PDB file of C-alpha atoms in Angstrom:
ATOM      1  CA  MET L   1       0.000   0.000   0.000  1.00  0.00           C
ATOM      2  CA  PHE L   2       1.213   3.475  -0.842  1.00  0.00           C
ATOM      3  CA  THR L   3       0.252   6.976   0.252  1.00  0.00           C
ATOM      4  CA  TYR L   4       0.852  10.052  -1.801  1.00  0.00           C
ATOM      5  CA  GLN L   5       1.271  13.703  -0.861  1.00  0.00           C
ATOM      6  CA  ARG L   6       1.940  16.985  -2.569  1.00  0.00           C
ATOM      7  CA  THR L   7       5.365  18.574  -2.052  1.00  0.00           C
ATOM      8  CA  TYR L   8       5.938  22.293  -2.496  1.00  0.00           C
ATOM      9  CA  ILE L   9       9.169  22.933  -4.416  1.00  0.00           C
ATOM     10  CA  GLY L  10       8.698  26.634  -5.226  1.00  0.00           C
ATOM     11  CA  ASN L  11      10.357  29.760  -3.890  1.00  0.00           C
ATOM     12  CA  VAL L  12       9.885  31.671  -0.663  1.00  0.00           C
ATOM     13  CA  GLN L  13       6.883  33.926  -1.227  1.00  0.00           C
ATOM     14  CA  ALA L  14       6.744  35.986   1.963  1.00  0.00           C
ATOM     15  CA  VAL L  15       8.722  36.880   5.056  1.00  0.00           C
ATOM     16  CA  ILE L  16       6.799  37.946   8.142  1.00  0.00           C
ATOM     17  CA  LEU L  17       8.868  40.192  10.369  1.00  0.00           C
ATOM     18  CA  ASP L  18       8.537  41.264  13.964  1.00  0.00           C
ATOM     19  CA  TRP L  19       8.870  44.991  14.708  1.00  0.00           C
ATOM     20  CA  ALA L  20      10.759  46.074  17.869  1.00  0.00           C
ATOM     21  CA  GLY L  21      14.162  44.403  18.046  1.00  0.00           C
ATOM     22  CA  THR L  22      13.875  42.973  14.546  1.00  0.00           C
ATOM     23  CA  THR L  23      13.286  45.816  12.084  1.00  0.00           C
ATOM     24  CA  VAL L  24      13.232  48.902  14.355  1.00  0.00           C
ATOM     25  CA  ASP L  25      14.277  49.754  17.910  1.00  0.00           C
ATOM     26  CA  PHE L  26      17.667  48.055  18.283  1.00  0.00           C
ATOM     27  CA  GLY L  27      17.588  46.229  21.621  1.00  0.00           C
ATOM     28  CA  SER L  28      13.782  46.508  21.932  1.00  0.00           C
ATOM     29  CA  PHE L  29      13.744  49.334  24.463  1.00  0.00           C
ATOM     30  CA  ALA L  30      10.379  51.016  23.900  1.00  0.00           C
ATOM     31  CA  PRO L  31       8.271  48.488  25.846  1.00  0.00           C
ATOM     32  CA  THR L  32      10.934  47.920  28.505  1.00  0.00           C
ATOM     33  CA  ALA L  33      11.126  51.551  29.550  1.00  0.00           C
ATOM     34  CA  VAL L  34       7.345  51.870  29.785  1.00  0.00           C
ATOM     35  CA  PHE L  35       6.915  48.727  31.910  1.00  0.00           C
ATOM     36  CA  LEU L  36       9.576  49.921  34.358  1.00  0.00           C
ATOM     37  CA  ARG L  37       7.822  53.266  34.744  1.00  0.00           C
ATOM     38  CA  LEU L  38       4.355  51.698  34.944  1.00  0.00           C
ATOM     39  CA  PHE L  39       5.229  49.436  37.863  1.00  0.00           C
ATOM     40  CA  GLU L  40       7.163  52.193  39.602  1.00  0.00           C
ATOM     41  CA  GLU L  41       3.990  54.308  39.540  1.00  0.00           C
ATOM     42  CA  ARG L  42       2.185  51.431  41.307  1.00  0.00           C
ATOM     43  CA  GLY L  43       4.844  51.308  44.012  1.00  0.00           C
ATOM     44  CA  VAL L  44       6.499  48.125  42.765  1.00  0.00           C
ATOM     45  CA  THR L  45      10.098  48.026  41.570  1.00  0.00           C
ATOM     46  CA  ILE L  46      10.848  45.579  38.764  1.00  0.00           C
ATOM     47  CA  THR L  47      14.079  44.885  36.924  1.00  0.00           C
ATOM     48  CA  ALA L  48      14.770  45.201  33.214  1.00  0.00           C
ATOM     49  CA  ALA L  49      14.842  41.394  33.096  1.00  0.00           C
ATOM     50  CA  ASP L  50      11.341  41.343  34.594  1.00  0.00           C
ATOM     51  CA  ALA L  51      10.141  43.880  32.046  1.00  0.00           C
ATOM     52  CA  ARG L  52      11.610  41.880  29.172  1.00  0.00           C
ATOM     53  CA  SER L  53      10.294  38.513  30.368  1.00  0.00           C
ATOM     54  CA  GLY L  54       7.143  38.496  28.253  1.00  0.00           C
ATOM     55  CA  MET L  55       8.486  40.348  25.243  1.00  0.00           C
ATOM     56  CA  GLY L  56       6.795  39.442  21.992  1.00  0.00           C
ATOM     57  CA  LEU L  57       3.448  38.716  23.598  1.00  0.00           C
ATOM     58  CA  MET L  58       0.384  40.924  23.299  1.00  0.00           C
ATOM     59  CA  LYS L  59       1.012  43.578  25.935  1.00  0.00           C
ATOM     60  CA  LYS L  60      -1.745  42.486  28.339  1.00  0.00           C
ATOM     61  CA  ASP L  61      -0.318  38.952  28.218  1.00  0.00           C
ATOM     62  CA  HIS L  62       3.118  40.522  28.697  1.00  0.00           C
ATOM     63  CA  LEU L  63       1.844  42.137  31.902  1.00  0.00           C
ATOM     64  CA  ARG L  64       0.560  38.783  33.138  1.00  0.00           C
ATOM     65  CA  THR L  65       3.975  37.247  32.487  1.00  0.00           C
ATOM     66  CA  ILE L  66       5.746  39.969  34.460  1.00  0.00           C
ATOM     67  CA  LEU L  67       3.340  39.632  37.384  1.00  0.00           C
ATOM     68  CA  ALA L  68       3.793  35.849  37.406  1.00  0.00           C
ATOM     69  CA  ARG L  69       7.502  36.175  38.162  1.00  0.00           C
ATOM     70  CA  PRO L  70       7.984  35.212  41.827  1.00  0.00           C
ATOM     71  CA  ALA L  71       9.853  38.363  42.889  1.00  0.00           C
ATOM     72  CA  VAL L  72       7.346  40.651  41.186  1.00  0.00           C
ATOM     73  CA  ALA L  73       4.372  38.715  42.551  1.00  0.00           C
ATOM     74  CA  ALA L  74       5.795  38.966  46.078  1.00  0.00           C
ATOM     75  CA  ALA L  75       6.550  42.690  45.725  1.00  0.00           C
ATOM     76  CA  TRP L  76       3.050  43.370  44.394  1.00  0.00           C
ATOM     77  CA  GLU L  77       1.389  41.483  47.253  1.00  0.00           C
ATOM     78  CA  ALA L  78       3.597  43.236  49.818  1.00  0.00           C
ATOM     79  CA  LYS L  79       2.624  46.621  48.436  1.00  0.00           C
ATOM     80  CA  HIS L  80      -1.054  46.032  47.696  1.00  0.00           C
ATOM     81  CA  GLY L  81      -1.974  43.400  50.281  1.00  0.00           C
ATOM     82  CA  ALA L  82      -3.121  40.767  47.797  1.00  0.00           C
ATOM     83  CA  PRO L  83      -1.917  39.009  44.645  1.00  0.00           C
ATOM     84  CA  ALA L  84      -2.502  40.873  41.402  1.00  0.00           C
ATOM     85  CA  SER L  85      -6.048  40.225  40.169  1.00  0.00           C
ATOM     86  CA  ASP L  86      -7.564  40.352  36.704  1.00  0.00           C
ATOM     87  CA  ALA L  87      -8.890  43.794  37.637  1.00  0.00           C
ATOM     88  CA  ASP L  88      -5.345  44.893  38.501  1.00  0.00           C
ATOM     89  CA  ILE L  89      -4.104  43.632  35.133  1.00  0.00           C
ATOM     90  CA  ASP L  90      -6.912  45.479  33.358  1.00  0.00           C
ATOM     91  CA  SER L  91      -6.020  48.647  35.258  1.00  0.00           C
ATOM     92  CA  LEU L  92      -2.315  48.285  34.468  1.00  0.00           C
ATOM     93  CA  PHE L  93      -3.035  47.719  30.797  1.00  0.00           C
ATOM     94  CA  GLU L  94      -5.369  50.714  30.678  1.00  0.00           C
ATOM     95  CA  SER L  95      -2.514  52.860  32.006  1.00  0.00           C
ATOM     96  CA  PHE L  96       0.102  51.182  29.841  1.00  0.00           C
ATOM     97  CA  VAL L  97      -1.572  51.878  26.484  1.00  0.00           C
ATOM     98  CA  PRO L  98      -1.343  55.705  26.487  1.00  0.00           C
ATOM     99  CA  MET L  99       2.145  55.560  28.006  1.00  0.00           C
ATOM    100  CA  GLN L 100       3.348  53.290  25.205  1.00  0.00           C
ATOM    101  CA  ILE L 101       1.593  55.314  22.517  1.00  0.00           C
ATOM    102  CA  ALA L 102       3.314  58.455  23.804  1.00  0.00           C
ATOM    103  CA  VAL L 103       6.821  57.082  23.293  1.00  0.00           C
ATOM    104  CA  VAL L 104       6.624  54.363  20.641  1.00  0.00           C
ATOM    105  CA  LYS L 105       7.269  56.725  17.725  1.00  0.00           C
ATOM    106  CA  ASP L 106      10.576  57.687  19.329  1.00  0.00           C
ATOM    107  CA  PHE L 107      11.771  54.107  18.723  1.00  0.00           C
ATOM    108  CA  ALA L 108      11.002  53.928  14.991  1.00  0.00           C
ATOM    109  CA  GLU L 109      14.574  54.052  13.683  1.00  0.00           C
ATOM    110  CA  PRO L 110      15.213  51.086  11.360  1.00  0.00           C
ATOM    111  CA  ILE L 111      17.924  48.762  12.608  1.00  0.00           C
ATOM    112  CA  PRO L 112      21.161  49.156  10.581  1.00  0.00           C
ATOM    113  CA  GLY L 113      21.018  46.911   7.527  1.00  0.00           C
ATOM    114  CA  CYS L 114      17.228  46.576   7.658  1.00  0.00           C
ATOM    115  CA  LEU L 115      16.383  48.794   4.705  1.00  0.00           C
ATOM    116  CA  GLU L 116      19.057  47.221   2.516  1.00  0.00           C
ATOM    117  CA  ALA L 117      17.815  43.720   3.391  1.00  0.00           C
ATOM    118  CA  ILE L 118      14.204  44.693   2.673  1.00  0.00           C
ATOM    119  CA  GLU L 119      15.203  46.139  -0.694  1.00  0.00           C
ATOM    120  CA  GLU L 120      17.027  42.948  -1.634  1.00  0.00           C
ATOM    121  CA  ILE L 121      14.104  40.796  -0.511  1.00  0.00           C
ATOM    122  CA  ARG L 122      11.630  42.875  -2.515  1.00  0.00           C
ATOM    123  CA  GLU L 123      13.839  42.633  -5.608  1.00  0.00           C
ATOM    124  CA  ARG L 124      13.396  38.872  -5.377  1.00  0.00           C
ATOM    125  CA  GLY L 125       9.624  39.285  -5.552  1.00  0.00           C
ATOM    126  CA  ILE L 126       9.111  38.288  -1.925  1.00  0.00           C
ATOM    127  CA  LYS L 127       6.333  40.032   0.001  1.00  0.00           C
ATOM    128  CA  ILE L 128       6.853  41.584   3.441  1.00  0.00           C
ATOM    129  CA  GLY L 129       4.387  40.947   6.259  1.00  0.00           C
ATOM    130  CA  SER L 130       4.698  41.751   9.942  1.00  0.00           C
ATOM    131  CA  THR L 131       3.364  40.766  13.346  1.00  0.00           C
ATOM    132  CA  THR L 132       3.836  42.462  16.689  1.00  0.00           C
ATOM    133  CA  GLY L 133       2.993  42.514  20.367  1.00  0.00           C
ATOM    134  CA  TYR L 134       1.765  46.106  19.957  1.00  0.00           C
ATOM    135  CA  ILE L 135      -1.963  46.685  19.537  1.00  0.00           C
ATOM    136  CA  ARG L 136      -3.231  48.705  16.557  1.00  0.00           C
ATOM    137  CA  SER L 137      -3.434  52.056  18.381  1.00  0.00           C
ATOM    138  CA  MET L 138       0.290  51.777  19.132  1.00  0.00           C
ATOM    139  CA  MET L 139       1.145  50.761  15.569  1.00  0.00           C
ATOM    140  CA  ASP L 140      -0.853  53.728  14.259  1.00  0.00           C
ATOM    141  CA  GLU L 141       1.787  55.902  15.937  1.00  0.00           C
ATOM    142  CA  LEU L 142       4.828  53.808  15.040  1.00  0.00           C
ATOM    143  CA  MET L 143       4.149  52.894  11.425  1.00  0.00           C
ATOM    144  CA  PRO L 144       3.974  56.398   9.862  1.00  0.00           C
ATOM    145  CA  VAL L 145       7.280  57.395  11.461  1.00  0.00           C
ATOM    146  CA  ALA L 146       8.941  54.148  10.394  1.00  0.00           C
ATOM    147  CA  ALA L 147       7.610  54.725   6.864  1.00  0.00           C
ATOM    148  CA  GLU L 148       9.130  58.206   6.818  1.00  0.00           C
ATOM    149  CA  LYS L 149      12.437  56.570   7.718  1.00  0.00           C
ATOM    150  CA  GLY L 150      12.085  54.070   4.863  1.00  0.00           C
ATOM    151  CA  TYR L 151      10.444  50.976   6.362  1.00  0.00           C
ATOM    152  CA  ALA L 152       6.877  50.056   5.399  1.00  0.00           C
ATOM    153  CA  PRO L 153       5.874  46.374   5.159  1.00  0.00           C
ATOM    154  CA  ASP L 154       3.113  45.243   2.827  1.00  0.00           C
ATOM    155  CA  SER L 155       0.983  43.960   5.716  1.00  0.00           C
ATOM    156  CA  THR L 156       0.906  44.496   9.460  1.00  0.00           C
ATOM    157  CA  VAL L 157      -1.346  42.476  11.756  1.00  0.00           C
ATOM    158  CA  CYS L 158      -1.799  43.280  15.449  1.00  0.00           C
ATOM    159  CA  PRO L 159      -2.906  40.950  18.254  1.00  0.00           C
ATOM    160  CA  ASP L 160      -6.144  42.865  18.872  1.00  0.00           C
ATOM    161  CA  GLU L 161      -7.186  42.151  15.255  1.00  0.00           C
ATOM    162  CA  VAL L 162      -7.174  38.346  15.566  1.00  0.00           C
ATOM    163  CA  PRO L 163      -8.595  35.903  18.149  1.00  0.00           C
ATOM    164  CA  ALA L 164      -5.304  35.847  20.098  1.00  0.00           C
ATOM    165  CA  GLY L 165      -1.739  37.081  19.748  1.00  0.00           C
ATOM    166  CA  ARG L 166       1.474  35.110  20.081  1.00  0.00           C
ATOM    167  CA  PRO L 167       2.168  32.267  20.521  1.00  0.00           C
ATOM    168  CA  PHE L 168      -1.011  31.527  18.567  1.00  0.00           C
ATOM    169  CA  PRO L 169      -0.520  31.460  14.766  1.00  0.00           C
ATOM    170  CA  TRP L 170      -3.429  33.704  13.807  1.00  0.00           C
ATOM    171  CA  MET L 171      -1.400  36.832  12.994  1.00  0.00           C
ATOM    172  CA  VAL L 172       0.774  34.791  10.619  1.00  0.00           C
ATOM    173  CA  TYR L 173      -2.282  33.344   8.896  1.00  0.00           C
ATOM    174  CA  GLN L 174      -3.917  36.773   8.598  1.00  0.00           C
ATOM    175  CA  ASN L 175      -0.736  38.103   6.977  1.00  0.00           C
ATOM    176  CA  MET L 176      -0.814  35.206   4.516  1.00  0.00           C
ATOM    177  CA  MET L 177      -4.391  36.093   3.614  1.00  0.00           C
ATOM    178  CA  ASN L 178      -3.577  39.801   3.321  1.00  0.00           C
ATOM    179  CA  LEU L 179      -0.616  39.003   1.067  1.00  0.00           C
ATOM    180  CA  ASN L 180      -2.393  36.197  -0.822  1.00  0.00           C
ATOM    181  CA  VAL L 181       0.439  33.717  -0.271  1.00  0.00           C
ATOM    182  CA  PHE L 182       0.431  29.977   0.399  1.00  0.00           C
ATOM    183  CA  PRO L 183       1.390  27.265   1.292  1.00  0.00           C
ATOM    184  CA  VAL L 184       2.951  27.647   4.731  1.00  0.00           C
ATOM    185  CA  GLU L 185       6.182  26.120   3.389  1.00  0.00           C
ATOM    186  CA  ALA L 186       6.640  29.290   1.316  1.00  0.00           C
ATOM    187  CA  VAL L 187       6.577  31.587   4.369  1.00  0.00           C
ATOM    188  CA  VAL L 188       9.363  32.602   6.780  1.00  0.00           C
ATOM    189  CA  LYS L 189       8.723  34.105  10.229  1.00  0.00           C
ATOM    190  CA  VAL L 190      11.541  36.276  11.600  1.00  0.00           C
ATOM    191  CA  GLY L 191      11.801  37.653  15.127  1.00  0.00           C
ATOM    192  CA  ASP L 192      13.967  38.262  18.172  1.00  0.00           C
ATOM    193  CA  THR L 193      11.832  36.696  20.917  1.00  0.00           C
ATOM    194  CA  LEU L 194      10.978  33.153  21.937  1.00  0.00           C
ATOM    195  CA  ALA L 195       7.322  34.052  21.342  1.00  0.00           C
ATOM    196  CA  ASP L 196       8.172  34.907  17.721  1.00  0.00           C
ATOM    197  CA  ILE L 197       9.669  31.467  17.198  1.00  0.00           C
ATOM    198  CA  GLU L 198       6.728  29.711  18.846  1.00  0.00           C
ATOM    199  CA  GLU L 199       4.315  31.745  16.733  1.00  0.00           C
ATOM    200  CA  GLY L 200       6.069  30.657  13.561  1.00  0.00           C
ATOM    201  CA  LEU L 201       6.289  27.005  14.591  1.00  0.00           C
ATOM    202  CA  ASN L 202       2.612  26.935  15.516  1.00  0.00           C
ATOM    203  CA  ALA L 203       1.815  28.351  12.066  1.00  0.00           C
ATOM    204  CA  GLY L 204       3.917  25.659  10.384  1.00  0.00           C
ATOM    205  CA  VAL L 205       6.277  28.114   8.667  1.00  0.00           C
ATOM    206  CA  TRP L 206      10.069  28.431   8.657  1.00  0.00           C
ATOM    207  CA  THR L 207      11.438  30.386  11.625  1.00  0.00           C
ATOM    208  CA  VAL L 208      14.505  32.615  11.922  1.00  0.00           C
ATOM    209  CA  GLY L 209      15.664  34.097  15.234  1.00  0.00           C
ATOM    210  CA  LEU L 210      17.814  37.199  15.707  1.00  0.00           C
ATOM    211  CA  SER L 211      20.530  37.143  18.344  1.00  0.00           C
ATOM    212  CA  GLN L 212      22.159  40.584  18.387  1.00  0.00           C
ATOM    213  CA  THR L 213      19.511  43.238  17.845  1.00  0.00           C
ATOM    214  CA  GLY L 214      16.633  42.081  20.005  1.00  0.00           C
ATOM    215  CA  ASN L 215      15.154  41.598  23.413  1.00  0.00           C
ATOM    216  CA  LEU L 216      17.190  38.591  24.498  1.00  0.00           C
ATOM    217  CA  MET L 217      20.432  40.539  24.051  1.00  0.00           C
ATOM    218  CA  GLY L 218      18.815  43.698  25.384  1.00  0.00           C
ATOM    219  CA  LEU L 219      21.649  46.076  24.479  1.00  0.00           C
ATOM    220  CA  THR L 220      21.811  49.184  22.338  1.00  0.00           C
ATOM    221  CA  GLU L 221      24.044  48.989  19.274  1.00  0.00           C
ATOM    222  CA  GLU L 222      26.618  51.149  21.073  1.00  0.00           C
ATOM    223  CA  GLU L 223      26.555  48.953  24.182  1.00  0.00           C
ATOM    224  CA  PHE L 224      27.022  45.811  22.105  1.00  0.00           C
ATOM    225  CA  ASN L 225      29.928  47.340  20.183  1.00  0.00           C
ATOM    226  CA  GLN L 226      31.628  48.295  23.454  1.00  0.00           C
ATOM    227  CA  LEU L 227      31.884  44.632  24.444  1.00  0.00           C
ATOM    228  CA  SER L 228      35.167  42.875  23.755  1.00  0.00           C
ATOM    229  CA  ASP L 229      35.246  40.331  20.936  1.00  0.00           C
ATOM    230  CA  ASP L 230      35.125  37.475  23.444  1.00  0.00           C
ATOM    231  CA  GLU L 231      32.236  39.083  25.323  1.00  0.00           C
ATOM    232  CA  GLN L 232      30.300  39.523  22.088  1.00  0.00           C
ATOM    233  CA  VAL L 233      30.801  35.888  21.115  1.00  0.00           C
ATOM    234  CA  THR L 234      29.723  34.675  24.558  1.00  0.00           C
ATOM    235  CA  ALA L 235      26.641  36.900  24.596  1.00  0.00           C
ATOM    236  CA  LEU L 236      25.600  35.885  21.083  1.00  0.00           C
ATOM    237  CA  GLU L 237      26.052  32.179  21.832  1.00  0.00           C
ATOM    238  CA  LYS L 238      23.838  32.491  24.912  1.00  0.00           C
ATOM    239  CA  VAL L 239      21.025  34.067  22.888  1.00  0.00           C
ATOM    240  CA  GLU L 240      21.478  31.654  19.983  1.00  0.00           C
ATOM    241  CA  GLU L 241      21.099  28.702  22.342  1.00  0.00           C
ATOM    242  CA  GLN L 242      17.812  30.063  23.695  1.00  0.00           C
ATOM    243  CA  LEU L 243      16.409  30.604  20.197  1.00  0.00           C
ATOM    244  CA  TYR L 244      17.501  27.193  18.938  1.00  0.00           C
ATOM    245  CA  ARG L 245      16.072  25.540  22.044  1.00  0.00           C
ATOM    246  CA  ALA L 246      12.792  27.280  21.250  1.00  0.00           C
ATOM    247  CA  GLY L 247      12.871  25.535  17.870  1.00  0.00           C
ATOM    248  CA  ALA L 248      14.246  28.158  15.472  1.00  0.00           C
ATOM    249  CA  HIS L 249      15.304  26.685  12.146  1.00  0.00           C
ATOM    250  CA  TYR L 250      18.008  29.354  11.827  1.00  0.00           C
ATOM    251  CA  VAL L 251      19.544  32.021  14.065  1.00  0.00           C
ATOM    252  CA  ILE L 252      21.301  35.062  12.599  1.00  0.00           C
ATOM    253  CA  GLU L 253      22.724  38.143  14.281  1.00  0.00           C
ATOM    254  CA  GLY L 254      20.490  40.650  12.535  1.00  0.00           C
ATOM    255  CA  ILE L 255      18.077  41.146   9.692  1.00  0.00           C
ATOM    256  CA  TRP L 256      20.980  42.099   7.434  1.00  0.00           C
ATOM    257  CA  ASP L 257      21.801  38.379   7.130  1.00  0.00           C
ATOM    258  CA  LEU L 258      18.264  37.316   6.167  1.00  0.00           C
ATOM    259  CA  PRO L 259      18.829  37.231   2.363  1.00  0.00           C
ATOM    260  CA  ILE L 260      21.550  34.593   2.852  1.00  0.00           C
ATOM    261  CA  ILE L 261      19.110  32.413   4.799  1.00  0.00           C
ATOM    262  CA  LEU L 262      16.480  32.785   2.080  1.00  0.00           C
ATOM    263  CA  ASP L 263      18.988  31.356  -0.413  1.00  0.00           C
ATOM    264  CA  GLU L 264      19.458  28.310   1.835  1.00  0.00           C
ATOM    265  CA  LEU L 265      15.733  27.888   2.346  1.00  0.00           C
ATOM    266  CA  GLU L 266      15.013  27.972  -1.358  1.00  0.00           C
ATOM    267  CA  ASP L 267      17.604  25.236  -1.889  1.00  0.00           C
ATOM    268  CA  ARG L 268      15.876  23.172   0.783  1.00  0.00           C
ATOM    269  CA  LEU L 269      12.454  23.818  -0.740  1.00  0.00           C
ATOM    270  CA  ALA L 270      13.754  22.737  -4.151  1.00  0.00           C
ATOM    271  CA  ASN L 271      14.705  19.437  -2.507  1.00  0.00           C
ATOM    272  CA  GLY L 272      11.180  19.016  -1.164  1.00  0.00           C
ATOM    273  CA  GLU L 273      12.001  19.838   2.456  1.00  0.00           C
ATOM    274  CA  ARG L 274       9.368  21.225   4.819  1.00  0.00           C
ATOM    275  CA  PRO L 275       9.622  23.326   8.010  1.00  0.00           C
TER     276      PRO L 275
END
């Protein structure tokens, strides 16, 4: 007895990129700064590591992740007399949204090498989608400024426009519909967080993690360049390991290396390989 199946052997049709830490905002600092200030205003001190712990998730889910960390949970209960409730999370998110909107456009600078990579990808006829942990009201502030600086994807989907954000695959699928691309084997998801990788894997697409420019490294370009060569290698290896453990098919330092990966993927697709 035999079974038969179709095998896609075409080219990559679309890349779906994260925003902060992937295409703009080297080091992903816009959300971090706001979370630190938000909790400080509620009388609870959190660390940058706490603030970064849920990066990539829809921001209300990000808040839940921060509050679930043992030290933060204990500090919240000590200050407020009870564990954080759903009402507390709603209140925090209500305060967070205008704070993030107020600053997000200040973090719209494309990461070095981004515009050149996008140009090369477009020249190959590949479409550009994007997903994010920001809700639409935040993206309405960020996107026009990023466009003025040269970066404007063909599609952007936010977590408040689908049934659920990362790690669910719905934003990826909505991008595929917006861009009119299929099958999933022809799509590549690129991001700097573990949630990005999980999102891509859940959607059944290829996944590429970024080690230098994103949340897991958590450094500005200047701070990274001030590290010694050995320190850079050690820091990159630590982030790479986390992304590979999350299931990334590839890990690169920054979006500038993405065209090289697309060459490799198209060779694999030509051989009938799947994500």
